[in-house]
Amino acid sequence: MLRYFLSRLLTFVPTFLGVTLISFAFIRVLPGDPIIAMAGERGVTPERYAELQEQFGFDRPLIVQFWDYFTGVLQGDLGQSFVTRKPVWDEFFTLFPATLELSTCAIILAVVLGLPAGVIAATHRGKLFDRLLMSSALVGYSMPIFWWALLLIIVFSGNLGWTPVSGRIDLLYYFPNVTGFMLIDSLLSGQSGAFGSAVKHLILPSIVLATIPLAVIARQTRSAMLEVLSEDYIRTARAKGLAPARVNGLHALRNAMIPVVTVIGLMVGTLLAGAILTETIFSWPGIGKWMVDSIFRRDYPVVQGGLLLVAVMVMVVNLIVDLLYGLINPKIRKR
Amino acid sequence: MSLRTLLTATSLVLSMAGAATAQQTLVYCSEGSPEGFDPALYTSGTTFDASSHPIYNRLVEFKTGTTEVIPGLAESWEASEDGKEYTFHLRPGVKFHTTDYFTPSRDFNADDVIFSFMRQADPENPYHTVSGGTWEYFNAMSMPDLIESIEKVDDMTVKFVLTRPEAPFIANLAMDFASIHSAEYADAMAEAGTPEMMNQQPIGTGPFEFVAYQKDAVIRYAANPDYWKEGLPKVDNLVFAITPDNSVRYQKLQAGECHVMPYPNPADIQAMKDSDDINVMEQEGLNVGYLAYNTQMAPFDNPAVRRALNMAIDKAAIIDVVFQGSGQAAKNPIPPTMWSYNDAIEDDPYDPEAARAMLEEAGVTDLSMKIWAMPVQRPYNPNARRMAELLQEDFSKIGVTVEIVSYEWGEYLERSKDLDRDGAVLLGWTGDNGDPDNFLAVLLGCDAVGGSNRAQWCHEPFDDLVQQAKIVSDPAERTRLYEEAQVIFKDQAPWATIAHSVVFMPMRPEVEGYVMHPLGGHIFTEVGLAE
């Protein structure tokens, strides 16, 4: 297992190098100059432009800029935002807990609902539930997120008044940021009702963010299960009189899990992309919105730093997924 | 069902907790996060709303709801005969905020004024480079060239010496970048080795004290108990609930989660007006959207051709389609909320027949031209592409073929400055200081050709008037000069003036005393909440 882990870890190095380079190049390939974007209609004189170029270090050759960035990254320094003048690292870690909290709730929701739904659909193949589920999964997968979010807000917050419209907690509650996770901080604050408010605020954004992963997981589980259910050993298990729950749960599901776990791992990337829209609509102070804003402002350090951190996270999740394969299927770790 | 019970119970607890706090809290659903809390470092309205308006004051200020300049931290001021020296008499007894991170030991005085400007002007000042200071507005308003020196006459008197007479200077001092900071706080922070805290935990003399900011989520302020204007501010707490999506802001307003919201979606305005829970205020924005011809290229160097094209534009259709009603046709290069706006001027009639005849008379046939459409949305032009298409349609009716072009925004701004630019450019401007000079000289003056004068238009009779108005300090005389300049502008037609946006402010019925500000800021000093 250790060798397997180490070999997986080794693939990290070239990927990390590549990601650093791509994140640096990405924003610079886009047309548009941050200084001119900052000045807008008001414009900037050539002398002032030269001054600002020097101040931001754009007057140096690209390769030198990259080397500075890269050595900075290795020392944990991602530079400073052009706009807020705060270290990218600080900004990221102020905002990231909000994204993590929301994404975690969403992925839990997607797995908890998606796995059983897929299993039931597979075992009831062609029946009404299966058809209903598969068509709603298709709708869920293809629905525009912003439209879905607004629809839920209008119905549940506007008309029914069950959930708050947006934000992370009612403005009534005010307590210091300890962990950055509102569910935990609200409990720590000891203010009555704070935790409930935080939960209420999480409901709609989690549903919206979970929608696509839920649909994908349900469909993937169903097809993986169907494949396994047609295997000989399942027929054998059934023939020897095992209870259907045992056949489906132990023999079929475990073998169907490999592709499902892969999909869940890949979904983490999708979640972060979905978080951009979800966060904007629900005024959720996470990294999705932060990165989009910085692309429009051509805030190079934030874009490259944010991209790098997100990419590293996706890599870590995929590493975990690889390790999970090993746990689920012992054949893999012996390879 | 149990979820529903849980939710009802939770909201009951919430509303009870709300009733227990008797303090009045005004919640403003703002459209974005401030970049920081030191207004001189930034240029965006969102940042000014969160910093200069609640936290700071300036020597002179705009009377809310007008572009008129009134005393602020300076009780009075006088200009020397030659217009090159301005002496300000400071208001005594003004206190800086006392917060849990700073306690001032003295009242506001001349040192604070000098610090607030010198950190921007003097590269040797230790605060010049703090927080990556680029002092964009200070530079954009040509303050480094304009200010020769700032002198402390005594503790309560400050003298600004200018390099040339410049009447709009007073209006510049009412701008956000001229907010007055505490020199004592700056010294304390510099000594503690954390000078950037001035931008993160601000101290000012304004109506509200800064309490806390959670990035992208919420900003909290408390009323300044020592505010120098008696009886203000009217509420105890001010909260900015940052809500970037305009439909969501609308839902929050409707649900009572906030009292005031800016920038509604034009499509929602009718429904808001129909709702009993929402009042909608409206006002023309301090901006103008225009089509600038290149007046140095034939045949656009002929004013008759430009006037003919202007007469072919169906502005009513543009207001309808592009602005969806939230705009007003523009006839002058300055907006109607600005002093010296010449309302006697008649707009060009929409008359394609006459326009076609005028073109023929000018010897122009088979004209084909380019129209540049901006790639971004601006208050003065919410959809430049669509506007260009309507213009294309209008011009085709008089036999002019139009090709629409566009570039990335930075590129667009740069390339449109070229003297030999091919085509007419859609662009616009939002006023900085409420002074007509800020439109007429900046956008149409001879000095600005090859820069912000996108029409490349240098017309001496016009320029003389505008230059003269810069030097005279008598407001009545300046008004006369600007009114006359607008007549010349209309006759020469370097632009087709298209529209001014109309700004809408939806708010809850319990909000009292909100006044819309032509300069675009959202100001809550005098706003109260009915019980």
PDB file of N, CA, C and O in Angstrom, chain A residues 31-32 36 40-42 48 52 55 83-86 91 95 150 153-154 158 162 164-166 171-174 200 281 283 285 289-290 298, chain B residues 4 7 11 14 27 35 42 131-132 134 136-137 139 200 212 215-217 220 242-244 248 251-252 257 378 380 408 413-414 430 432:
ATOM      1  N   PRO A  31      -6.292  38.669 -23.780  1.00  0.00           N
ATOM      2  CA  PRO A  31      -5.985  40.040 -24.153  1.00  0.00           C
ATOM      3  C   PRO A  31      -6.394  40.971 -23.014  1.00  0.00           C
ATOM      4  O   PRO A  31      -7.267  40.635 -22.210  1.00  0.00           O
ATOM      5  N   GLY A  32      -5.767  42.143 -22.950  1.00  0.00           N
ATOM      6  CA  GLY A  32      -6.163  43.089 -21.916  1.00  0.00           C
ATOM      7  C   GLY A  32      -5.020  43.333 -20.963  1.00  0.00           C
ATOM      8  O   GLY A  32      -4.302  42.429 -20.591  1.00  0.00           O
ATOM      9  N   ILE A  36      -4.500  49.322 -17.868  1.00  0.00           N
ATOM     10  CA  ILE A  36      -5.509  50.043 -18.646  1.00  0.00           C
ATOM     11  C   ILE A  36      -6.910  49.665 -18.174  1.00  0.00           C
ATOM     12  O   ILE A  36      -7.794  50.509 -18.082  1.00  0.00           O
ATOM     13  N   GLY A  40      -9.712  52.495 -16.869  1.00  0.00           N
ATOM     14  CA  GLY A  40     -11.020  52.659 -17.500  1.00  0.00           C
ATOM     15  C   GLY A  40     -11.071  53.834 -18.457  1.00  0.00           C
ATOM     16  O   GLY A  40     -10.069  54.183 -19.078  1.00  0.00           O
ATOM     17  N   GLU A  41     -12.239  54.457 -18.560  1.00  0.00           N
ATOM     18  CA  GLU A  41     -12.441  55.577 -19.483  1.00  0.00           C
ATOM     19  C   GLU A  41     -11.483  56.727 -19.180  1.00  0.00           C
ATOM     20  O   GLU A  41     -11.169  57.534 -20.040  1.00  0.00           O
ATOM     21  N   ARG A  42     -11.085  56.830 -17.910  1.00  0.00           N
ATOM     22  CA  ARG A  42     -10.285  57.956 -17.473  1.00  0.00           C
ATOM     23  C   ARG A  42      -8.904  57.956 -18.125  1.00  0.00           C
ATOM     24  O   ARG A  42      -8.281  58.984 -18.287  1.00  0.00           O
ATOM     25  N   ARG A  48       2.814  57.766 -16.498  1.00  0.00           N
ATOM     26  CA  ARG A  48       2.172  57.099 -15.375  1.00  0.00           C
ATOM     27  C   ARG A  48       2.124  55.590 -15.646  1.00  0.00           C
ATOM     28  O   ARG A  48       2.331  54.771 -14.753  1.00  0.00           O
ATOM     29  N   LEU A  52       3.629  52.658 -13.327  1.00  0.00           N
ATOM     30  CA  LEU A  52       2.834  51.561 -12.769  1.00  0.00           C
ATOM     31  C   LEU A  52       3.388  50.205 -13.209  1.00  0.00           C
ATOM     32  O   LEU A  52       3.423  49.262 -12.440  1.00  0.00           O
ATOM     33  N   GLN A  55       6.129  49.469 -11.020  1.00  0.00           N
ATOM     34  CA  GLN A  55       5.657  49.144  -9.679  1.00  0.00           C
ATOM     35  C   GLN A  55       5.125  47.709  -9.591  1.00  0.00           C
ATOM     36  O   GLN A  55       5.374  46.999  -8.629  1.00  0.00           O
ATOM     37  N   VAL A  83      -5.466  44.625  -6.452  1.00  0.00           N
ATOM     38  CA  VAL A  83      -6.619  45.439  -6.103  1.00  0.00           C
ATOM     39  C   VAL A  83      -6.681  45.721  -4.610  1.00  0.00           C
ATOM     40  O   VAL A  83      -6.707  46.870  -4.187  1.00  0.00           O
ATOM     41  N   THR A  84      -6.670  44.670  -3.805  1.00  0.00           N
ATOM     42  CA  THR A  84      -6.820  44.905  -2.361  1.00  0.00           C
ATOM     43  C   THR A  84      -5.474  45.082  -1.673  1.00  0.00           C
ATOM     44  O   THR A  84      -5.437  45.480  -0.514  1.00  0.00           O
ATOM     45  N   ARG A  85      -4.392  44.761  -2.373  1.00  0.00           N
ATOM     46  CA  ARG A  85      -3.023  44.848  -1.840  1.00  0.00           C
ATOM     47  C   ARG A  85      -2.811  43.922  -0.652  1.00  0.00           C
ATOM     48  O   ARG A  85      -1.972  44.173   0.196  1.00  0.00           O
ATOM     49  N   LYS A  86      -3.609  42.891  -0.557  1.00  0.00           N
ATOM     50  CA  LYS A  86      -3.396  41.925   0.526  1.00  0.00           C
ATOM     51  C   LYS A  86      -2.798  40.661  -0.081  1.00  0.00           C
ATOM     52  O   LYS A  86      -3.039  40.351  -1.245  1.00  0.00           O
ATOM     53  N   GLU A  91      -6.146  36.093   1.527  1.00  0.00           N
ATOM     54  CA  GLU A  91      -7.487  36.221   0.977  1.00  0.00           C
ATOM     55  C   GLU A  91      -8.092  34.848   0.742  1.00  0.00           C
ATOM     56  O   GLU A  91      -9.252  34.603   1.048  1.00  0.00           O
ATOM     57  N   LEU A  95     -11.565  33.165   2.519  1.00  0.00           N
ATOM     58  CA  LEU A  95     -12.759  32.848   1.758  1.00  0.00           C
ATOM     59  C   LEU A  95     -12.994  31.353   1.598  1.00  0.00           C
ATOM     60  O   LEU A  95     -14.117  30.899   1.457  1.00  0.00           O
ATOM     61  N   LEU A 150     -32.496  30.857  -8.902  1.00  0.00           N
ATOM     62  CA  LEU A 150     -33.475  31.944  -8.766  1.00  0.00           C
ATOM     63  C   LEU A 150     -34.880  31.387  -8.566  1.00  0.00           C
ATOM     64  O   LEU A 150     -35.660  31.910  -7.771  1.00  0.00           O
ATOM     65  N   ILE A 153     -35.206  30.373  -5.032  1.00  0.00           N
ATOM     66  CA  ILE A 153     -35.291  31.555  -4.165  1.00  0.00           C
ATOM     67  C   ILE A 153     -36.690  32.148  -4.237  1.00  0.00           C
ATOM     68  O   ILE A 153     -37.309  32.458  -3.216  1.00  0.00           O
ATOM     69  N   ILE A 154     -37.192  32.282  -5.477  1.00  0.00           N
ATOM     70  CA  ILE A 154     -38.508  32.919  -5.619  1.00  0.00           C
ATOM     71  C   ILE A 154     -39.582  32.082  -4.924  1.00  0.00           C
ATOM     72  O   ILE A 154     -40.422  32.609  -4.201  1.00  0.00           O
ATOM     73  N   GLY A 158     -39.131  33.736  -1.475  1.00  0.00           N
ATOM     74  CA  GLY A 158     -40.068  34.809  -1.800  1.00  0.00           C
ATOM     75  C   GLY A 158     -41.501  34.446  -1.444  1.00  0.00           C
ATOM     76  O   GLY A 158     -42.113  35.076  -0.585  1.00  0.00           O
ATOM     77  N   TRP A 162     -39.855  30.269   3.587  1.00  0.00           N
ATOM     78  CA  TRP A 162     -39.266  29.230   4.447  1.00  0.00           C
ATOM     79  C   TRP A 162     -37.777  29.427   4.682  1.00  0.00           C
ATOM     80  O   TRP A 162     -37.270  29.116   5.744  1.00  0.00           O
ATOM     81  N   PRO A 164     -34.080  31.870   4.018  1.00  0.00           N
ATOM     82  CA  PRO A 164     -33.604  33.220   3.703  1.00  0.00           C
ATOM     83  C   PRO A 164     -33.161  33.310   2.247  1.00  0.00           C
ATOM     84  O   PRO A 164     -32.866  32.277   1.631  1.00  0.00           O
ATOM     85  N   VAL A 165     -33.119  34.507   1.710  1.00  0.00           N
ATOM     86  CA  VAL A 165     -32.788  34.675   0.296  1.00  0.00           C
ATOM     87  C   VAL A 165     -31.316  34.381   0.029  1.00  0.00           C
ATOM     88  O   VAL A 165     -30.978  33.614  -0.857  1.00  0.00           O
ATOM     89  N   SER A 166     -30.438  35.005   0.805  1.00  0.00           N
ATOM     90  CA  SER A 166     -29.014  34.802   0.532  1.00  0.00           C
ATOM     91  C   SER A 166     -28.190  35.127   1.763  1.00  0.00           C
ATOM     92  O   SER A 166     -28.712  35.563   2.782  1.00  0.00           O
ATOM     93  N   LEU A 171     -28.198  38.623   9.681  1.00  0.00           N
ATOM     94  CA  LEU A 171     -27.334  39.751  10.046  1.00  0.00           C
ATOM     95  C   LEU A 171     -27.412  40.080  11.533  1.00  0.00           C
ATOM     96  O   LEU A 171     -26.553  40.769  12.082  1.00  0.00           O
ATOM     97  N   LEU A 172     -28.450  39.587  12.179  1.00  0.00           N
ATOM     98  CA  LEU A 172     -28.640  39.771  13.605  1.00  0.00           C
ATOM     99  C   LEU A 172     -27.476  39.209  14.409  1.00  0.00           C
ATOM    100  O   LEU A 172     -27.111  39.714  15.458  1.00  0.00           O
ATOM    101  N   TYR A 173     -26.924  38.103  13.905  1.00  0.00           N
ATOM    102  CA  TYR A 173     -25.863  37.428  14.654  1.00  0.00           C
ATOM    103  C   TYR A 173     -24.529  37.980  14.231  1.00  0.00           C
ATOM    104  O   TYR A 173     -24.233  38.085  13.054  1.00  0.00           O
ATOM    105  N   TYR A 174     -23.760  38.309  15.234  1.00  0.00           N
ATOM    106  CA  TYR A 174     -22.453  38.853  14.932  1.00  0.00           C
ATOM    107  C   TYR A 174     -21.467  38.273  15.922  1.00  0.00           C
ATOM    108  O   TYR A 174     -21.581  38.488  17.131  1.00  0.00           O
ATOM    109  N   LYS A 200     -30.254  27.122   8.003  1.00  0.00           N
ATOM    110  CA  LYS A 200     -31.274  27.606   7.063  1.00  0.00           C
ATOM    111  C   LYS A 200     -30.649  28.248   5.833  1.00  0.00           C
ATOM    112  O   LYS A 200     -31.123  28.091   4.716  1.00  0.00           O
ATOM    113  N   ILE A 281     -24.910  33.997  -6.888  1.00  0.00           N
ATOM    114  CA  ILE A 281     -26.343  34.197  -6.698  1.00  0.00           C
ATOM    115  C   ILE A 281     -26.700  34.272  -5.219  1.00  0.00           C
ATOM    116  O   ILE A 281     -27.465  35.128  -4.797  1.00  0.00           O
ATOM    117  N   SER A 283     -24.894  35.202  -2.755  1.00  0.00           N
ATOM    118  CA  SER A 283     -23.991  36.124  -2.043  1.00  0.00           C
ATOM    119  C   SER A 283     -23.142  35.351  -1.040  1.00  0.00           C
ATOM    120  O   SER A 283     -23.000  35.738   0.105  1.00  0.00           O
ATOM    121  N   PRO A 285     -19.798  34.203   0.392  1.00  0.00           N
ATOM    122  CA  PRO A 285     -18.440  34.772   0.284  1.00  0.00           C
ATOM    123  C   PRO A 285     -17.351  33.729   0.133  1.00  0.00           C
ATOM    124  O   PRO A 285     -16.539  33.525   1.025  1.00  0.00           O
ATOM    125  N   LYS A 289     -16.482  33.362  -6.523  1.00  0.00           N
ATOM    126  CA  LYS A 289     -16.766  34.718  -6.908  1.00  0.00           C
ATOM    127  C   LYS A 289     -15.490  35.563  -6.918  1.00  0.00           C
ATOM    128  O   LYS A 289     -15.276  36.394  -7.799  1.00  0.00           O
ATOM    129  N   TRP A 290     -14.659  35.285  -5.935  1.00  0.00           N
ATOM    130  CA  TRP A 290     -13.395  36.009  -5.804  1.00  0.00           C
ATOM    131  C   TRP A 290     -12.552  35.855  -7.073  1.00  0.00           C
ATOM    132  O   TRP A 290     -12.005  36.813  -7.612  1.00  0.00           O
ATOM    133  N   ARG A 298      -8.286  41.623 -14.248  1.00  0.00           N
ATOM    134  CA  ARG A 298      -6.924  41.241 -14.647  1.00  0.00           C
ATOM    135  C   ARG A 298      -5.982  41.325 -13.443  1.00  0.00           C
ATOM    136  O   ARG A 298      -4.874  41.850 -13.527  1.00  0.00           O
TER     137      ARG A 298
ATOM    138  N   ARG B   4     -40.630  21.750   7.951  1.00  0.00           N
ATOM    139  CA  ARG B   4     -41.377  23.002   7.957  1.00  0.00           C
ATOM    140  C   ARG B   4     -41.546  23.526   9.384  1.00  0.00           C
ATOM    141  O   ARG B   4     -41.380  24.712   9.649  1.00  0.00           O
ATOM    142  N   LEU B   7     -38.353  24.965  10.542  1.00  0.00           N
ATOM    143  CA  LEU B   7     -38.075  26.275   9.947  1.00  0.00           C
ATOM    144  C   LEU B   7     -38.935  27.361  10.593  1.00  0.00           C
ATOM    145  O   LEU B   7     -38.451  28.448  10.902  1.00  0.00           O
ATOM    146  N   SER B  11     -37.564  30.612  12.589  1.00  0.00           N
ATOM    147  CA  SER B  11     -37.807  32.005  12.228  1.00  0.00           C
ATOM    148  C   SER B  11     -38.506  32.733  13.369  1.00  0.00           C
ATOM    149  O   SER B  11     -38.333  33.939  13.549  1.00  0.00           O
ATOM    150  N   LEU B  14     -35.851  33.793  15.606  1.00  0.00           N
ATOM    151  CA  LEU B  14     -35.139  34.900  14.983  1.00  0.00           C
ATOM    152  C   LEU B  14     -35.890  36.211  15.169  1.00  0.00           C
ATOM    153  O   LEU B  14     -35.314  37.227  15.549  1.00  0.00           O
ATOM    154  N   VAL B  27     -30.223  48.279   6.854  1.00  0.00           N
ATOM    155  CA  VAL B  27     -29.488  47.296   6.061  1.00  0.00           C
ATOM    156  C   VAL B  27     -29.542  47.693   4.592  1.00  0.00           C
ATOM    157  O   VAL B  27     -30.617  47.887   4.027  1.00  0.00           O
ATOM    158  N   GLU B  35     -12.863  47.514  -2.281  1.00  0.00           N
ATOM    159  CA  GLU B  35     -11.483  47.047  -2.469  1.00  0.00           C
ATOM    160  C   GLU B  35     -10.671  47.293  -1.204  1.00  0.00           C
ATOM    161  O   GLU B  35      -9.673  46.641  -0.956  1.00  0.00           O
ATOM    162  N   TYR B  42      -8.428  54.013  -4.403  1.00  0.00           N
ATOM    163  CA  TYR B  42      -9.283  53.313  -5.365  1.00  0.00           C
ATOM    164  C   TYR B  42     -10.116  54.283  -6.189  1.00  0.00           C
ATOM    165  O   TYR B  42     -10.144  55.474  -5.920  1.00  0.00           O
ATOM    166  N   SER B 131       0.239  50.218   1.093  1.00  0.00           N
ATOM    167  CA  SER B 131      -0.871  49.552   0.397  1.00  0.00           C
ATOM    168  C   SER B 131      -0.747  49.738  -1.114  1.00  0.00           C
ATOM    169  O   SER B 131      -1.736  49.856  -1.815  1.00  0.00           O
ATOM    170  N   GLY B 132       0.485  49.772  -1.612  1.00  0.00           N
ATOM    171  CA  GLY B 132       0.727  49.894  -3.054  1.00  0.00           C
ATOM    172  C   GLY B 132       0.116  51.145  -3.649  1.00  0.00           C
ATOM    173  O   GLY B 132      -0.360  51.143  -4.772  1.00  0.00           O
ATOM    174  N   THR B 134      -1.251  53.977  -5.546  1.00  0.00           N
ATOM    175  CA  THR B 134      -1.039  54.535  -6.876  1.00  0.00           C
ATOM    176  C   THR B 134      -1.811  55.839  -7.032  1.00  0.00           C
ATOM    177  O   THR B 134      -1.636  56.550  -8.003  1.00  0.00           O
ATOM    178  N   GLU B 136      -4.754  56.917  -7.902  1.00  0.00           N
ATOM    179  CA  GLU B 136      -5.271  57.083  -9.253  1.00  0.00           C
ATOM    180  C   GLU B 136      -6.061  58.372  -9.466  1.00  0.00           C
ATOM    181  O   GLU B 136      -5.859  59.087 -10.426  1.00  0.00           O
ATOM    182  N   TYR B 137      -6.984  58.642  -8.553  1.00  0.00           N
ATOM    183  CA  TYR B 137      -7.826  59.813  -8.755  1.00  0.00           C
ATOM    184  C   TYR B 137      -7.042  61.113  -8.559  1.00  0.00           C
ATOM    185  O   TYR B 137      -7.219  62.084  -9.282  1.00  0.00           O
ATOM    186  N   ASN B 139      -4.026  61.612  -9.247  1.00  0.00           N
ATOM    187  CA  ASN B 139      -3.301  61.819 -10.499  1.00  0.00           C
ATOM    188  C   ASN B 139      -4.231  62.169 -11.644  1.00  0.00           C
ATOM    189  O   ASN B 139      -3.953  63.050 -12.440  1.00  0.00           O
ATOM    190  N   GLN B 200      -7.476  49.016   6.297  1.00  0.00           N
ATOM    191  CA  GLN B 200      -8.298  47.862   6.711  1.00  0.00           C
ATOM    192  C   GLN B 200      -9.156  48.167   7.928  1.00  0.00           C
ATOM    193  O   GLN B 200     -10.255  47.626   8.082  1.00  0.00           O
ATOM    194  N   ALA B 212     -16.744  46.156  11.560  1.00  0.00           N
ATOM    195  CA  ALA B 212     -16.153  44.905  11.078  1.00  0.00           C
ATOM    196  C   ALA B 212     -16.480  44.690   9.615  1.00  0.00           C
ATOM    197  O   ALA B 212     -17.498  45.181   9.124  1.00  0.00           O
ATOM    198  N   LYS B 215     -15.117  39.744   4.306  1.00  0.00           N
ATOM    199  CA  LYS B 215     -14.983  39.883   2.862  1.00  0.00           C
ATOM    200  C   LYS B 215     -16.126  39.199   2.121  1.00  0.00           C
ATOM    201  O   LYS B 215     -16.516  38.090   2.435  1.00  0.00           O
ATOM    202  N   ASP B 216     -16.654  39.909   1.120  1.00  0.00           N
ATOM    203  CA  ASP B 216     -17.729  39.407   0.259  1.00  0.00           C
ATOM    204  C   ASP B 216     -19.025  39.079   1.001  1.00  0.00           C
ATOM    205  O   ASP B 216     -19.928  38.487   0.426  1.00  0.00           O
ATOM    206  N   ALA B 217     -19.118  39.404   2.282  1.00  0.00           N
ATOM    207  CA  ALA B 217     -20.339  39.042   3.002  1.00  0.00           C
ATOM    208  C   ALA B 217     -21.014  40.264   3.624  1.00  0.00           C
ATOM    209  O   ALA B 217     -22.124  40.626   3.241  1.00  0.00           O
ATOM    210  N   ARG B 220     -20.064  46.123   8.775  1.00  0.00           N
ATOM    211  CA  ARG B 220     -20.867  46.694   9.863  1.00  0.00           C
ATOM    212  C   ARG B 220     -20.298  48.041  10.302  1.00  0.00           C
ATOM    213  O   ARG B 220     -19.090  48.199  10.443  1.00  0.00           O
ATOM    214  N   ILE B 242     -23.600  42.383   1.391  1.00  0.00           N
ATOM    215  CA  ILE B 242     -23.077  42.355   0.022  1.00  0.00           C
ATOM    216  C   ILE B 242     -23.800  41.287  -0.797  1.00  0.00           C
ATOM    217  O   ILE B 242     -23.775  40.109  -0.459  1.00  0.00           O
ATOM    218  N   THR B 243     -24.473  41.732  -1.851  1.00  0.00           N
ATOM    219  CA  THR B 243     -25.345  40.851  -2.639  1.00  0.00           C
ATOM    220  C   THR B 243     -25.148  41.161  -4.117  1.00  0.00           C
ATOM    221  O   THR B 243     -25.773  42.067  -4.660  1.00  0.00           O
ATOM    222  N   PRO B 244     -24.237  40.444  -4.780  1.00  0.00           N
ATOM    223  CA  PRO B 244     -23.858  40.844  -6.141  1.00  0.00           C
ATOM    224  C   PRO B 244     -24.969  40.682  -7.195  1.00  0.00           C
ATOM    225  O   PRO B 244     -24.997  41.427  -8.154  1.00  0.00           O
ATOM    226  N   VAL B 248     -31.411  38.749  -6.865  1.00  0.00           N
ATOM    227  CA  VAL B 248     -31.390  38.318  -5.465  1.00  0.00           C
ATOM    228  C   VAL B 248     -31.561  39.522  -4.539  1.00  0.00           C
ATOM    229  O   VAL B 248     -32.271  39.453  -3.530  1.00  0.00           O
ATOM    230  N   GLN B 251     -35.166  40.128  -4.337  1.00  0.00           N
ATOM    231  CA  GLN B 251     -35.842  39.179  -3.445  1.00  0.00           C
ATOM    232  C   GLN B 251     -35.592  39.527  -1.976  1.00  0.00           C
ATOM    233  O   GLN B 251     -36.478  39.420  -1.144  1.00  0.00           O
ATOM    234  N   LYS B 252     -34.378  39.937  -1.681  1.00  0.00           N
ATOM    235  CA  LYS B 252     -34.055  40.288  -0.290  1.00  0.00           C
ATOM    236  C   LYS B 252     -34.835  41.514   0.152  1.00  0.00           C
ATOM    237  O   LYS B 252     -35.287  41.604   1.287  1.00  0.00           O
ATOM    238  N   GLU B 257     -35.227  41.568   4.048  1.00  0.00           N
ATOM    239  CA  GLU B 257     -33.877  41.304   4.547  1.00  0.00           C
ATOM    240  C   GLU B 257     -32.968  42.515   4.352  1.00  0.00           C
ATOM    241  O   GLU B 257     -31.867  42.555   4.875  1.00  0.00           O
ATOM    242  N   ARG B 378     -21.904  49.452 -19.389  1.00  0.00           N
ATOM    243  CA  ARG B 378     -21.642  50.636 -18.567  1.00  0.00           C
ATOM    244  C   ARG B 378     -22.978  51.279 -18.246  1.00  0.00           C
ATOM    245  O   ARG B 378     -23.949  51.096 -18.991  1.00  0.00           O
ATOM    246  N   TYR B 380     -23.951  54.242 -18.722  1.00  0.00           N
ATOM    247  CA  TYR B 380     -24.393  55.099 -19.819  1.00  0.00           C
ATOM    248  C   TYR B 380     -24.667  54.310 -21.094  1.00  0.00           C
ATOM    249  O   TYR B 380     -25.111  54.874 -22.080  1.00  0.00           O
ATOM    250  N   GLU B 408     -11.358  43.984 -27.329  1.00  0.00           N
ATOM    251  CA  GLU B 408     -11.285  43.800 -25.871  1.00  0.00           C
ATOM    252  C   GLU B 408     -11.210  45.189 -25.235  1.00  0.00           C
ATOM    253  O   GLU B 408     -10.642  46.112 -25.799  1.00  0.00           O
ATOM    254  N   LEU B 413     -10.206  50.965 -25.509  1.00  0.00           N
ATOM    255  CA  LEU B 413      -9.932  52.293 -24.954  1.00  0.00           C
ATOM    256  C   LEU B 413      -8.680  52.895 -25.589  1.00  0.00           C
ATOM    257  O   LEU B 413      -8.623  54.079 -25.890  1.00  0.00           O
ATOM    258  N   GLU B 414      -7.663  52.048 -25.787  1.00  0.00           N
ATOM    259  CA  GLU B 414      -6.404  52.542 -26.340  1.00  0.00           C
ATOM    260  C   GLU B 414      -6.555  52.926 -27.816  1.00  0.00           C
ATOM    261  O   GLU B 414      -6.230  54.022 -28.233  1.00  0.00           O
ATOM    262  N   THR B 430     -18.759  59.141 -16.891  1.00  0.00           N
ATOM    263  CA  THR B 430     -19.485  59.402 -15.661  1.00  0.00           C
ATOM    264  C   THR B 430     -18.722  60.476 -14.905  1.00  0.00           C
ATOM    265  O   THR B 430     -17.505  60.379 -14.777  1.00  0.00           O
ATOM    266  N   ASP B 432     -16.958  63.013 -12.291  1.00  0.00           N
ATOM    267  CA  ASP B 432     -16.176  62.772 -11.091  1.00  0.00           C
ATOM    268  C   ASP B 432     -16.515  63.761  -9.993  1.00  0.00           C
ATOM    269  O   ASP B 432     -16.631  63.408  -8.835  1.00  0.00           O
TER     270      ASP B 432
END
